[in-house]
Amino acid sequence: MDRSEDARRLASPSSSSSERTAASAPSSSDASTRAEEHATDGVKALDKLLQAQEGNALNDNVKLVLTEAQAWDKLGFTYPTWKKWTILSVIFAVQCSMNFNASVYANAVAPLSRQFDISEQAARVGQMIFLVAYAFGSELWAPWSEELGRYPILQLSLFLVNIWQIPAALAPNFGTIVVARFLGGICSAGGSVTLGMVADMWKAEEQQFAVAFIVFSSVVGSVLGPVFGGLIEAHLSWHWNFWIQLIFGGVVQVIHFFLVPETSTRILLDREAKRRREAGEAEIYGPSEVEENRFSPRKIVIIWIRPFEMFVREPIVLFLSLLSGFSDSLIFTFLQGFDPVFKQWGFGTVAMGLAFISLLVGYIIAYASFMRRNPNSLLPEARLKWLLFTAPLEPIGLFGFAWTSLGPAHGPWIAPMIFAAMIAIANYAIYMATIDYMIQAYGPYAASATGGNGFARDLLAGIAAMYSAPLYANLGRDSNEWASTLLGFLGILVVIPVYIFYKEGPAIRARCKFAQEVALRERESRPGTPML
């Protein structure tokens, strides 16, 4: 058997591999067809490389690079459904832990103020610094997960975040807490990495339900903070605010360590190429193995600045991230109204925390609403269509919350909670739709792209941590309603770009270098795919 024949044999998946692929996909017939297409593409691609190699007499110098088509059955796309959702369930817990760390600190503000004899406004610096650092952390960790793999990056991130809980819990002064919170935030990989894992296991037209699940974990984590934070504040010392963050983080890290495999396509191709060489099957290499000076100082800088470059130069990332970020900052500011509003009905510390369950109800409704949409649409703008109807709930909810917050003499406490749930529906929808759009548009660069979304949300929320409480305390004589009313008017401005982007999306995407690069790759590997 000559070398060309041997290579073609190696590139074609075995019948058992095809069966595994079919069993793991949502539709066995579709998956079988896809596996056959990729196998055929793999043979053709390898044939072309071998012909070029032989034609140019470079038999000993040319390195054949293993492609997705040639190792399709080894990639995360073909994991069985049960395995994919086991991984996502663990990632759900990881994401909840990260967002719990950001939100539960609010219940330590008053105790820390008393402990270190500082104002509550000064104590909020610990919350602000974590969120701002978290914004940069999401951007800094994301590209490394694309280069080195999701698994080691998440493990290292979780380990470091857990370590920084210890000095915070044992802090002899408030300065130590600020430093520990900054380090914890900058070490948090965030949703950019976890959402990148969705792109590793589902093609763009199949990913919606998985994206919705991960986005749901993010907002659930932000609600768990105040719900359990109220109990912690009422019954334990401030030290336990950090110890419980450590316990939560430690448990999810252990679960992740044992149950989650690597999903990065790049890393899995490298591993498969190495396995084939060791078996003496073919002179073939993974994409990382043929990259020269992979970790030279210049390339390290390029890797690190990729998310920031995409945030600044890719209109999709910039516009949708700012849309999502401003929405999140409005929500964060509005949440500061819970304390003065519900105190009018006599809510104590624990009851105040339980009031946040109204947001959880809204998030569950929003999550369920995304289950009815068609996940097979290839056009990214289709992912924004439901947002046209749900985004207006944000200003409506803010206005409603404002004018049902006048106290027991004007209505029951359930009324502002209903409007709070409407705000939560809009917040989830905006986050979900923008993330879903980015993952479809950017594929292998999804972690860097969604890092921009997380960057805007966390940065603007961190800034809001410093002005939201004074806003509700000082705006007008009847501050409860007027502060929320102001946010309602700002909510109108946030919603308007949704309609602009839905209409002008194709023109905006045409100016995006990374998005067009991904679309071109997809079109080359799967003939008939439209340019995005």
Short mmCIF file of C-alpha atoms in Angstrom, two decimals, residues 107 223-231 233 338-339 342 347-359 417:
data_model
loop_
_atom_site.label_atom_id
_atom_site.label_comp_id
_atom_site.label_asym_id
_atom_site.label_seq_id
_atom_site.Cartn_x
_atom_site.Cartn_y
_atom_site.Cartn_z
CA ASN A 107 -24.47 41.59 52.28
CA VAL A 223 -29.66 35.96 42.42
CA LEU A 224 -28.26 33.29 44.76
CA GLY A 225 -25.91 35.94 46.20
CA PRO A 226 -28.53 38.20 47.81
CA VAL A 227 -30.88 35.30 48.68
CA PHE A 228 -28.25 33.45 50.72
CA GLY A 229 -26.41 36.64 51.58
CA GLY A 230 -29.36 37.77 53.67
CA LEU A 231 -29.21 34.57 55.70
CA GLU A 233 -25.69 38.50 57.24
CA PHE A 338 -34.93 46.93 46.99
CA ASP A 339 -33.70 48.00 50.41
CA PHE A 342 -39.31 46.98 50.79
CA PHE A 347 -38.95 43.62 55.37
CA GLY A 348 -35.96 42.59 57.51
CA THR A 349 -32.56 41.30 56.39
CA VAL A 350 -33.68 37.76 55.56
CA ALA A 351 -36.96 38.82 53.94
CA MET A 352 -35.07 41.39 51.88
CA GLY A 353 -32.86 38.65 50.49
CA LEU A 354 -35.86 36.46 49.72
CA ALA A 355 -37.43 39.35 47.78
CA PHE A 356 -34.82 38.71 45.09
CA ILE A 357 -36.59 35.46 44.28
CA SER A 358 -38.90 37.64 42.18
CA LEU A 359 -35.95 38.10 39.81
CA MET A 417 -42.02 42.36 42.70
#
